[in-house]
């Protein structure tokens, strides 16, 4: 094929453009004399926490056992209660036979902990996951209602979808939190998840409707002519076929949901975006943190795209 | 078996009303094969679809085995279990294998066990001549094979009546024969059949009675010999001259 021979000049051009853009950005940043502090970023992913280990009663150190870098200290109280604590060998503050009072420091132990960026990412992920599940349920119900023969159901679904799609998500989150949250006494997490689910649900409903209507009517007719009921036809014939068709737009919607979830940071939910803001207030590493936060969103969404791509290929067997 | 009394089906469009079926009355005896012919748009499909409730007719009665479809208390799904239908476009379920196409309704509607349903399905695939395709998806089959699977799928419900709506019109000419053969065999076994078709050879060979429809009405009824030798109505003569 001719085209394969000729791709390399375009690849070079692409690389040149990217390099030029990077150089331009770098040059512009140079102009404003920004102090890059990349070394400050890793600690916000993971950090080594040191905890003081204290004796919970008045007592004596009965045994000090060293094993590699850690030391196991056995403490015995006056009423013969026994506890053991583990501390770093370098941080050991007591010796065998020493008498201690309640609250004295035996030594320090250290442990790797998740930093705010990881915690924020985790919050973003579970928030989006729960919201996605509810969005799927809501969207499925509303989508089915939109294609139903019943006027009331159709009307309700239409009003829901139009109201949600016609207003900004940020405003919906404010309404959910400041209005509904206050009236019904809901926590901020419930409000955040609820607003995201309602928002995505409206789009899922449209996707589901389009998916169902894309299945030829002959499928329903064949199933019904065999004596299957409408619910059976939906479950066995229409939805499985529609699902395959709507998987790409549906997954796109859930990827959007992950990105849109950054807006819940405005109601003080500490998701990835809010974590980023908090870190900046203590480090002033504004550029680095926002770039890292963006990269983390990008990583999650592209991983998800890969999973969907794989699923689509698996589902394509019967075509 | 089937009794239609003055059946009318109206379609309401923007400001217009189409009388797709306009006062059709007829009777089909048990074991009888009735072929319906007529020009395009004459209401053949619509009448057939009324018989198994895919279209709700506007006036009249259709009584199948003593059950009146016009009666609001009639459970249409019960009726459909007894009335099999084969479509021009096959309408196989593309996401299910041939075997699953045949067993699904048996299990959901007839409440048969998987084993019983599969035995029935395999026997029917044998009958329509494609036992080796049980595990295939419909998209891997030729048109003729797909239509035979569709016939087997309808038969799996053990219907008392089979309706065919131009079952060979979407097929390449070389595949028409294999489908007609299955239908002839079925007729020979005494199945009650209503067949909409343009295959005059089939009508001549198999039909007990031919209905000629035009503009929603039955214009002429008779044996195949009557139609092919001495048709009475002008419209029938005109139509037969075009198709023969
Ligand atoms: N769903 C529908 N809505 C509106 N009009 C319809 C509908 N279905 C059929 N019609 C009209 O009813 C009339 C009869 O149609 P029908 O499909 O029954 O004809 P037919 O005899 O089967 O024709 P063909 O040989 O082309 O299949 C036609 O005028 C058609 O336009
Ligand atoms: Mg037709």
Coordinates of C-alpha atoms and ligand atoms in Angstrom, one line a residue:
Chain A
X1 CA 0.0 0.0 0.0
X2 CA 1.2 3.4 -0.9
X3 CA 0.0 5.2 2.2
X4 CA 2.2 3.3 4.6
X5 CA 5.3 4.4 2.8
X6 CA 4.4 8.0 3.2
X7 CA 3.4 8.3 6.8
X8 CA 6.9 9.1 8.2
X9 CA 7.0 12.7 7.0
X10 CA 3.8 13.3 8.8
X11 CA 5.1 11.7 11.9
X12 CA 8.1 13.9 11.8
X13 CA 5.9 16.9 11.3
X14 CA 3.7 15.9 14.3
X15 CA 6.8 15.6 16.4
X16 CA 8.2 19.0 15.3
X17 CA 4.9 20.7 16.1
X18 CA 4.7 19.1 19.5
X19 CA 8.3 20.1 20.3
X20 CA 7.7 23.7 19.1
X21 CA 4.6 24.0 21.3
X22 CA 6.5 22.6 24.3
X23 CA 9.5 25.0 23.6
X24 CA 7.1 27.9 23.2
X25 CA 5.5 27.2 26.5
X26 CA 8.8 26.7 28.1
X27 CA 10.1 30.0 26.8
X28 CA 7.0 31.8 27.9
X29 CA 7.2 30.4 31.4
X30 CA 10.9 31.5 31.5
X31 CA 9.8 35.0 30.8
X32 CA 7.7 35.2 34.0
X33 CA 10.5 33.8 36.1
X34 CA 8.5 31.0 37.7
X35 CA 10.3 28.8 40.3
X36 CA 9.6 25.2 39.4
X37 CA 9.4 23.0 42.5
X38 CA 8.8 19.5 41.1
X39 CA 10.6 18.0 44.0
X40 CA 7.7 19.0 46.2
X41 CA 5.1 17.0 44.3
X42 CA 5.9 13.4 45.1
X43 CA 5.2 13.8 48.8
X44 CA 1.6 14.5 48.0
X45 CA 1.2 11.1 46.4
X46 CA 2.9 9.1 49.2
X47 CA 4.7 10.2 52.3
X48 CA 6.5 8.5 55.2
X49 CA 4.6 9.3 58.4
X50 CA 6.3 9.1 61.8
X51 CA 4.2 8.2 64.8
X52 CA 5.3 8.4 68.4
X53 CA 4.6 5.1 70.1
X54 CA 3.7 5.8 73.8
X55 CA 3.3 3.5 76.8
X56 CA -0.4 3.3 77.8
X57 CA 0.3 2.8 81.5
X58 CA 3.0 3.1 84.3
X59 CA 5.3 0.1 83.9
X60 CA 8.7 -1.4 83.0
X61 CA 10.4 -2.4 79.8
X62 CA 10.7 -6.1 80.2
X63 CA 12.1 -7.1 76.8
X64 CA 13.8 -5.4 73.8
X65 CA 14.1 -7.6 70.8
X66 CA 15.9 -6.4 67.7
X67 CA 15.0 -7.9 64.3
X68 CA 16.5 -6.1 61.3
X69 CA 15.5 -2.5 61.3
X70 CA 12.6 -2.8 63.7
X71 CA 12.6 -3.4 67.4
X72 CA 9.8 -5.1 69.4
X73 CA 9.5 -3.7 72.9
X74 CA 7.5 -5.6 75.5
X75 CA 6.1 -3.5 78.3
X76 CA 4.6 -4.8 81.5
X77 CA 2.4 -2.7 83.9
X78 CA 2.4 -2.9 87.7
X79 CA -0.8 -5.0 87.4
X80 CA 1.0 -7.4 85.0
X81 CA -0.7 -6.2 81.9
X82 CA 1.5 -6.8 78.9
X83 CA 1.7 -4.9 75.6
X84 CA 4.2 -4.9 72.8
X85 CA 5.0 -2.0 70.5
X86 CA 7.1 -2.0 67.3
X87 CA 9.4 1.0 66.6
X88 CA 12.3 1.8 64.3
X89 CA 15.7 0.6 65.6
X90 CA 17.2 4.1 65.1
X91 CA 14.4 5.8 67.0
X92 CA 14.4 3.5 70.1
X93 CA 14.2 5.8 73.2
X94 CA 14.2 3.1 76.0
X95 CA 16.4 0.2 77.2
X96 CA 15.5 -3.0 78.9
X97 CA 14.6 -2.7 82.6
X98 CA 13.8 1.0 82.4
X99 CA 10.8 2.2 84.4
X100 CA 8.3 4.5 82.5
X101 CA 5.3 6.6 83.3
X102 CA 2.1 6.5 81.2
X103 CA 2.5 8.6 78.1
X104 CA 6.3 8.3 77.9
X105 CA 7.6 7.8 74.3
X106 CA 9.1 4.4 73.7
X107 CA 10.2 5.3 70.2
X108 CA 9.0 6.1 66.7
X109 CA 7.5 3.9 64.0
X110 CA 7.2 5.0 60.4
X111 CA 4.8 4.0 57.8
X112 CA 4.0 5.0 54.1
X113 CA 0.7 6.8 53.8
X114 CA -1.4 8.0 50.9
X115 CA -0.9 11.7 50.3
X116 CA -3.8 14.1 49.5
X117 CA -3.5 13.6 45.7
X118 CA -4.1 9.9 46.1
X119 CA -6.8 10.4 48.6
X120 CA -8.4 12.9 46.3
X121 CA -8.1 10.6 43.3
X122 CA -9.8 7.8 45.4
X123 CA -12.6 10.2 46.3
X124 CA -13.1 11.1 42.7
X125 CA -13.1 7.5 41.6
X126 CA -15.7 6.2 44.1
X127 CA -17.8 9.3 43.8
X128 CA -17.9 8.8 40.0
X129 CA -18.4 5.1 40.3
X130 CA -21.5 5.4 42.6
X131 CA -22.9 8.3 40.5
X132 CA -22.4 6.1 37.3
X133 CA -24.3 3.2 38.8
X134 CA -27.2 5.5 39.7
X135 CA -27.0 7.3 36.4
X136 CA -27.2 4.0 34.5
X137 CA -30.3 3.0 36.5
X138 CA -31.9 6.4 36.1
X139 CA -31.0 6.6 32.5
X140 CA -32.3 3.2 31.7
X141 CA -35.6 3.9 33.4
X142 CA -36.0 7.3 31.8
X143 CA -34.9 5.9 28.4
X144 CA -37.5 3.2 28.6
X145 CA -40.1 5.7 29.7
X146 CA -39.2 7.8 26.6
X147 CA -40.0 5.0 24.2
X148 CA -43.1 3.8 26.2
X149 CA -46.6 4.1 24.9
X150 CA -47.8 5.7 28.1
X151 CA -48.2 9.5 27.7
X152 CA -47.5 10.3 31.4
X153 CA -44.3 8.3 31.5
X154 CA -43.1 9.9 28.3
X155 CA -44.0 13.3 29.6
X156 CA -42.1 12.8 32.9
X157 CA -39.0 11.5 31.1
X158 CA -39.1 14.4 28.7
X159 CA -39.4 17.0 31.4
X160 CA -36.5 15.4 33.4
X161 CA -34.2 15.2 30.4
X162 CA -35.0 18.7 29.2
X163 CA -34.6 20.3 32.6
X164 CA -31.2 18.7 33.2
X165 CA -29.8 19.2 29.7
X166 CA -30.9 22.8 29.7
X167 CA -29.1 23.9 32.9
X168 CA -25.5 24.0 33.8
X169 CA -24.2 21.2 36.0
X170 CA -22.5 23.7 38.3
X171 CA -25.9 25.3 39.0
X172 CA -27.5 21.9 39.5
X173 CA -24.8 21.1 42.1
X174 CA -25.6 24.4 43.9
X175 CA -29.3 23.6 43.9
X176 CA -28.7 20.1 45.1
X177 CA -26.5 21.3 47.9
X178 CA -27.9 24.6 49.1
X179 CA -31.6 24.0 48.3
X180 CA -32.4 20.3 48.4
X181 CA -29.5 19.6 50.8
X182 CA -30.8 22.1 53.3
X183 CA -34.5 21.2 52.9
X184 CA -34.0 17.5 53.2
X185 CA -31.0 17.6 55.4
X186 CA -28.6 15.7 53.1
X187 CA -24.9 15.4 53.4
X188 CA -22.6 17.0 50.9
X189 CA -21.6 13.6 49.5
X190 CA -25.2 12.6 48.9
X191 CA -25.8 16.0 47.2
X192 CA -22.7 15.7 45.0
X193 CA -23.4 12.2 44.0
X194 CA -27.1 12.9 43.5
X195 CA -26.4 15.9 41.3
X196 CA -23.9 14.0 39.1
X197 CA -26.1 11.0 38.8
X198 CA -29.1 13.1 37.8
X199 CA -27.0 15.0 35.3
X200 CA -25.4 12.0 33.7
X201 CA -28.7 10.0 33.9
X202 CA -30.4 12.5 31.5
X203 CA -27.7 12.0 28.9
X204 CA -27.8 8.2 29.4
X205 CA -31.6 8.3 28.9
X206 CA -31.1 9.9 25.5
X207 CA -28.4 7.3 24.6
X208 CA -30.7 4.5 25.7
X209 CA -33.6 5.8 23.8
X210 CA -31.5 6.2 20.6
X211 CA -30.1 2.7 21.1
X212 CA -33.5 1.1 21.5
X213 CA -34.9 3.0 18.5
X214 CA -32.0 1.9 16.4
X215 CA -33.1 -1.8 16.7
X216 CA -35.3 -2.6 13.7
X217 CA -39.0 -2.9 14.6
X218 CA -38.9 -6.4 13.0
X219 CA -37.1 -7.6 16.1
X220 CA -39.9 -6.6 18.4
X221 CA -42.5 -8.0 16.0
X222 CA -40.7 -11.3 15.7
X223 CA -40.5 -11.7 19.5
X224 CA -44.1 -10.6 20.0
X225 CA -45.3 -12.9 17.3
X226 CA -43.8 -15.8 19.2
X227 CA -45.9 -14.9 22.2
X228 CA -43.3 -13.1 24.2
X229 CA -44.5 -10.2 26.4
X230 CA -43.2 -6.7 26.0
X231 CA -40.9 -7.0 29.2
X232 CA -39.5 -10.3 27.9
X233 CA -38.9 -8.8 24.5
X234 CA -37.1 -5.8 26.1
X235 CA -34.9 -8.0 28.3
X236 CA -34.0 -10.8 25.9
X237 CA -34.1 -9.1 22.5
X238 CA -34.0 -5.4 22.4
X239 CA -31.7 -4.3 25.3
X240 CA -28.9 -6.8 24.7
X241 CA -28.7 -5.6 21.1
X242 CA -29.1 -2.0 22.0
X243 CA -26.4 -2.3 24.7
X244 CA -23.9 -3.3 22.1
X245 CA -24.8 -0.3 20.0
X246 CA -24.7 2.2 22.9
X247 CA -21.6 1.0 24.6
X248 CA -19.3 3.5 22.9
X249 CA -21.5 6.6 23.7
X250 CA -22.3 5.2 27.1
X251 CA -18.7 4.9 28.1
X252 CA -18.0 8.3 26.7
X253 CA -20.7 9.6 29.0
X254 CA -19.1 7.9 32.0
X255 CA -15.7 9.2 31.1
X256 CA -17.3 12.7 31.0
X257 CA -18.8 12.0 34.4
X258 CA -15.4 11.5 35.9
X259 CA -14.3 14.8 34.5
X260 CA -17.5 16.6 35.5
X261 CA -17.1 15.3 39.0
X262 CA -14.4 17.9 39.5
X263 CA -17.2 20.4 39.9
X264 CA -18.3 18.9 43.2
X265 CA -15.2 20.5 44.7
X266 CA -17.3 23.7 44.9
X267 CA -19.4 22.1 47.7
X268 CA -16.2 21.3 49.6
X269 CA -16.0 17.6 48.7
X270 CA -12.3 16.8 48.8
X271 CA -11.9 15.2 45.4
X272 CA -8.8 15.3 43.2
X273 CA -9.5 18.9 42.1
X274 CA -10.1 20.1 45.6
X275 CA -7.0 18.3 46.9
X276 CA -5.0 20.1 44.2
X277 CA -6.3 23.4 45.4
X278 CA -5.5 22.6 49.0
X279 CA -1.9 21.6 48.1
X280 CA -1.4 24.8 46.2
X281 CA -2.3 26.9 49.2
X282 CA 0.5 25.3 51.2
X283 CA 3.1 25.0 48.5
X284 CA 2.5 27.7 45.9
X285 CA 3.5 25.1 43.3
X286 CA 0.5 26.1 41.2
X287 CA 1.8 25.1 37.8
X288 CA 3.2 21.7 38.9
X289 CA 0.1 20.7 40.9
X290 CA -2.4 21.6 38.1
X291 CA -0.4 19.8 35.5
X292 CA -0.1 16.7 37.8
X293 CA -3.9 16.8 38.5
X294 CA -4.6 17.0 34.8
X295 CA -2.3 14.1 34.1
X296 CA -4.1 12.0 36.7
X297 CA -7.5 12.6 35.2
X298 CA -6.0 11.8 31.8
X299 CA -4.6 8.6 33.1
X300 CA -7.8 7.4 34.5
X301 CA -9.9 8.3 31.5
X302 CA -7.5 6.7 29.0
X303 CA -7.3 3.5 31.1
X304 CA -11.1 3.4 31.0
X305 CA -11.2 4.0 27.2
X306 CA -8.9 1.0 26.8
X307 CA -11.2 -1.2 28.9
X308 CA -14.1 -0.2 26.8
X309 CA -12.2 -0.8 23.6
X310 CA -11.5 -4.3 24.8
X311 CA -15.1 -5.0 25.8
X312 CA -16.3 -3.8 22.4
X313 CA -14.1 -6.3 20.7
X314 CA -15.4 -9.1 22.9
X315 CA -19.0 -8.2 22.2
X316 CA -18.5 -8.1 18.4
X317 CA -18.5 -12.0 18.1
X318 CA -22.0 -12.3 16.7
X319 CA -21.6 -9.7 14.0
Chain B
X1 CA -60.0 -22.1 12.6
X2 CA -59.7 -18.4 11.6
X3 CA -62.8 -16.3 11.0
X4 CA -62.6 -12.7 9.9
X5 CA -65.7 -10.6 10.0
X6 CA -65.7 -7.3 8.3
X7 CA -62.2 -6.3 9.4
X8 CA -61.2 -2.7 8.9
X9 CA -57.8 -1.2 9.6
X10 CA -57.3 2.5 9.3
X11 CA -53.9 4.3 9.4
X12 CA -54.1 7.9 10.3
X13 CA -51.5 10.1 8.7
X14 CA -51.1 13.9 8.6
X15 CA -54.7 14.8 7.6
X16 CA -55.2 11.6 5.6
X17 CA -56.7 8.3 6.6
X18 CA -55.7 5.1 4.7
X19 CA -58.1 2.3 4.7
X20 CA -55.4 -0.4 4.5
X21 CA -57.9 -3.2 5.2
X22 CA -61.4 -2.3 4.2
X23 CA -64.1 -4.7 5.3
X24 CA -62.4 -8.1 4.8
X25 CA -64.5 -11.2 5.7
X26 CA -63.2 -14.7 5.2
X27 CA -62.8 -18.1 6.8
X28 CA -59.9 -20.5 6.9
X29 CA -60.6 -24.1 7.8
X30 CA -58.3 -26.3 9.8
X31 CA -55.6 -27.7 7.6
X32 CA -56.4 -25.4 4.7
X33 CA -53.8 -23.5 2.8
X34 CA -54.9 -20.0 1.7
X35 CA -52.7 -17.9 -0.5
X36 CA -53.3 -14.1 -0.6
X37 CA -52.3 -12.3 -3.7
X38 CA -52.7 -8.7 -4.8
X39 CA -50.8 -5.6 -6.0
X40 CA -48.4 -3.7 -3.7
X41 CA -50.2 -1.6 -1.1
X42 CA -53.4 -3.6 -1.3
X43 CA -53.3 -4.4 2.4
X44 CA -52.2 -8.1 2.3
X45 CA -49.5 -7.6 5.0
X46 CA -51.7 -5.5 7.1
X47 CA -54.5 -8.1 7.1
X48 CA -52.0 -10.8 8.0
X49 CA -50.6 -8.7 10.8
X50 CA -54.1 -8.2 12.2
X51 CA -54.5 -11.9 12.5
X52 CA -51.8 -12.2 15.1
X53 CA -52.4 -8.8 16.7
X54 CA -49.3 -7.1 15.4
X55 CA -51.8 -4.5 14.1
X56 CA -54.8 -3.6 16.2
X57 CA -57.7 -3.5 13.7
X58 CA -60.2 -0.6 13.9
X59 CA -63.5 -2.5 13.3
X60 CA -64.8 -6.0 13.0
X61 CA -63.8 -9.3 14.5
X62 CA -61.1 -11.9 14.0
X63 CA -61.9 -15.2 15.8
X64 CA -59.1 -17.7 16.1
X65 CA -60.1 -21.1 17.4
X66 CA -63.1 -19.5 19.2
X67 CA -61.1 -16.6 20.7
X68 CA -62.1 -13.1 19.5
X69 CA -59.2 -10.8 19.1
X70 CA -61.5 -7.8 19.3
X71 CA -62.5 -8.8 22.8
X72 CA -60.6 -6.6 25.3
X73 CA -60.3 -9.5 27.7
X74 CA -58.4 -11.6 25.2
X75 CA -54.7 -12.3 26.1
X76 CA -53.0 -11.6 22.9
X77 CA -49.8 -13.4 24.0
X78 CA -51.9 -16.6 24.4
X79 CA -53.2 -16.2 20.9
X80 CA -49.8 -15.6 19.4
X81 CA -48.5 -18.8 20.9
X82 CA -50.9 -20.5 18.5
X83 CA -50.3 -18.3 15.5
X84 CA -46.7 -18.5 14.1
X85 CA -45.5 -15.8 11.7
X86 CA -42.7 -15.7 9.1
X87 CA -41.6 -12.4 7.8
X88 CA -40.2 -11.2 4.6
X89 CA -37.0 -10.0 6.3
X90 CA -36.6 -13.1 8.5
X91 CA -36.1 -11.1 11.6
X92 CA -33.9 -13.6 13.3
X93 CA -32.3 -12.5 16.6
X94 CA -28.8 -11.6 15.5
X95 CA -27.3 -11.8 19.0
X96 CA -28.4 -15.3 19.5
X97 CA -27.2 -18.5 17.8
X98 CA -29.6 -20.5 15.6
X99 CA -30.3 -22.9 18.5
X100 CA -31.0 -20.1 20.9
X101 CA -33.3 -18.4 18.3
X102 CA -35.3 -21.6 18.4
X103 CA -35.3 -22.2 22.1
X104 CA -35.8 -18.7 23.6
X105 CA -39.6 -18.4 23.1
X106 CA -40.1 -22.1 24.0
X107 CA -38.5 -21.5 27.3
X108 CA -39.9 -18.1 28.1
X109 CA -43.4 -18.6 26.8
X110 CA -44.1 -22.4 26.8
X111 CA -41.9 -22.7 30.0
X112 CA -40.1 -25.7 28.6
X113 CA -36.9 -26.9 30.2
X114 CA -33.7 -26.3 28.3
X115 CA -33.3 -29.9 27.4
X116 CA -36.8 -30.3 26.0
X117 CA -36.5 -27.1 24.1
X118 CA -33.2 -28.0 22.6
X119 CA -34.5 -31.5 21.5
X120 CA -37.4 -29.8 19.8
X121 CA -35.2 -27.2 18.2
X122 CA -32.7 -29.8 16.8
X123 CA -35.6 -31.9 15.5
X124 CA -36.9 -28.9 13.6
X125 CA -33.5 -27.9 12.3
X126 CA -33.3 -31.4 10.9
X127 CA -36.7 -31.0 9.3
X128 CA -35.8 -27.8 7.6
X129 CA -32.5 -29.3 6.4
X130 CA -29.9 -27.4 8.4
X131 CA -29.1 -29.4 11.5
X132 CA -25.4 -28.5 11.2
X133 CA -26.0 -24.8 11.7
X134 CA -27.3 -25.0 15.3
X135 CA -24.3 -23.2 16.8
X136 CA -23.9 -20.5 14.1
X137 CA -25.0 -16.9 14.4
X138 CA -27.7 -15.9 11.9
X139 CA -25.3 -13.5 10.1
X140 CA -23.2 -16.4 9.0
X141 CA -26.2 -18.0 7.1
X142 CA -27.4 -17.5 3.6
X143 CA -30.8 -15.9 3.1
X144 CA -32.5 -19.2 2.4
X145 CA -31.0 -20.8 5.4
X146 CA -32.1 -17.8 7.6
X147 CA -35.6 -18.0 6.4
X148 CA -35.7 -21.8 7.1
X149 CA -34.5 -21.1 10.6
X150 CA -37.2 -18.5 10.9
X151 CA -39.8 -21.1 9.9
X152 CA -38.4 -23.5 12.4
X153 CA -38.4 -20.9 15.1
X154 CA -42.1 -20.3 14.5
X155 CA -42.8 -24.0 14.4
X156 CA -41.0 -24.6 17.7
X157 CA -44.0 -23.0 19.5
X158 CA -46.2 -25.7 17.9
X159 CA -48.7 -23.2 16.5
X160 CA -52.0 -24.2 15.1
X161 CA -51.8 -21.7 12.3
X162 CA -48.8 -20.4 10.3
X163 CA -48.8 -17.0 8.6
X164 CA -46.2 -16.2 5.9
X165 CA -45.7 -12.6 4.7
X166 CA -43.8 -12.8 1.4
X167 CA -41.3 -15.3 2.8
X168 CA -39.3 -15.5 -0.4
X169 CA -39.4 -11.9 -1.6
X170 CA -36.1 -11.0 0.0
X171 CA -34.3 -14.1 -1.3
X172 CA -31.9 -14.5 -4.2
X173 CA -33.7 -16.6 -6.9
X174 CA -31.6 -19.7 -6.4
X175 CA -32.7 -19.9 -2.7
X176 CA -36.5 -19.5 -3.2
X177 CA -36.9 -23.2 -4.0
X178 CA -35.5 -24.5 -0.7
X179 CA -37.8 -22.3 1.3
X180 CA -40.9 -23.2 -0.8
X181 CA -40.0 -26.8 -0.4
X182 CA -40.2 -26.5 3.4
X183 CA -43.5 -24.7 3.1
X184 CA -44.9 -27.4 0.8
X185 CA -43.8 -30.1 3.2
X186 CA -45.6 -28.2 6.0
X187 CA -48.8 -27.9 3.9
X188 CA -48.6 -31.6 3.2
X189 CA -48.5 -32.4 6.9
X190 CA -51.8 -30.6 7.3
X191 CA -50.7 -27.3 8.8
X192 CA -53.2 -24.5 8.5
X193 CA -51.5 -21.7 6.5
X194 CA -52.1 -18.2 5.3
X195 CA -49.5 -17.2 2.8
X196 CA -49.0 -13.8 1.2
X197 CA -46.8 -14.4 -1.9
X198 CA -46.1 -13.5 -5.5
X199 CA -45.0 -17.1 -6.2
X200 CA -47.8 -18.2 -8.5
X201 CA -46.3 -21.6 -8.9
X202 CA -46.6 -22.2 -5.2
X203 CA -50.2 -21.0 -5.2
X204 CA -51.1 -23.3 -8.1
X205 CA -49.4 -26.3 -6.5
X206 CA -50.3 -26.0 -2.8
X207 CA -53.2 -23.6 -2.3
X208 CA -56.6 -24.8 -1.5
X209 CA -58.0 -21.4 -2.0
X210 CA -56.6 -18.1 -3.4
X211 CA -57.8 -14.6 -2.2
X212 CA -57.1 -11.7 -4.5
X213 CA -57.0 -8.4 -2.6
X214 CA -57.0 -4.9 -4.0
X215 CA -57.4 -1.5 -2.1
X216 CA -58.0 -3.3 1.2
X217 CA -60.8 -5.5 -0.1
X218 CA -61.1 -9.1 -1.1
X219 CA -62.0 -8.8 -4.8
X220 CA -62.1 -12.4 -5.8
X221 CA -61.9 -15.8 -4.1
X222 CA -61.4 -19.2 -5.7
X223 CA -59.4 -22.3 -6.3
X224 CA -56.1 -21.9 -8.1
X225 CA -57.6 -23.4 -11.2
X226 CA -60.3 -20.8 -11.2
X227 CA -57.7 -18.0 -11.0
X228 CA -55.4 -19.4 -13.7
X229 CA -58.1 -20.4 -16.1
X230 CA -61.2 -18.2 -15.8
X231 CA -60.7 -15.2 -13.5
X232 CA -64.0 -13.2 -13.2
X233 CA -63.0 -9.6 -12.3
X234 CA -61.2 -7.2 -14.5
X235 CA -58.7 -6.2 -11.8
X236 CA -57.8 -9.8 -11.2
X237 CA -57.2 -10.4 -14.9
X238 CA -55.0 -7.2 -15.0
X239 CA -53.0 -8.3 -12.0
X240 CA -52.5 -11.8 -13.2
X241 CA -51.4 -10.6 -16.6
X242 CA -48.7 -8.6 -14.9
X243 CA -47.3 -11.3 -12.6
X244 CA -47.7 -14.4 -14.8
Ligands
LIG1 N1 -47.7 1.6 9.7 C1 -48.3 2.2 8.7 N2 -48.7 3.5 8.8 C2 -49.4 4.1 7.8 N3 -49.8 3.5 6.7 C3 -49.5 2.2 6.5 C4 -48.7 1.5 7.5 N4 -48.5 0.2 7.1 C5 -49.1 0.1 5.9 N5 -49.7 1.3 5.6 C6 -50.5 1.6 4.3 O1 -51.5 0.6 4.2 C7 -51.6 0.2 2.9 C8 -51.5 -1.3 2.8 O2 -50.1 -1.7 3.1 P1 -49.6 -3.2 3.1 O3 -48.2 -3.2 3.6 O4 -50.6 -4.0 3.9 O5 -49.7 -3.6 1.6 P2 -49.2 -4.9 1.0 O6 -50.4 -5.5 0.2 O7 -48.6 -5.8 2.0 O8 -48.1 -4.4 -0.1 P3 -46.7 -5.1 -0.5 O9 -47.0 -6.1 -1.5 O10 -46.0 -3.9 -1.0 O11 -46.1 -5.7 0.7 C9 -50.6 0.9 2.1 O12 -51.2 2.0 1.4 C10 -49.6 1.4 3.1 O13 -49.1 2.6 2.7
LIG2 MG1 -46.6 -6.5 2.4

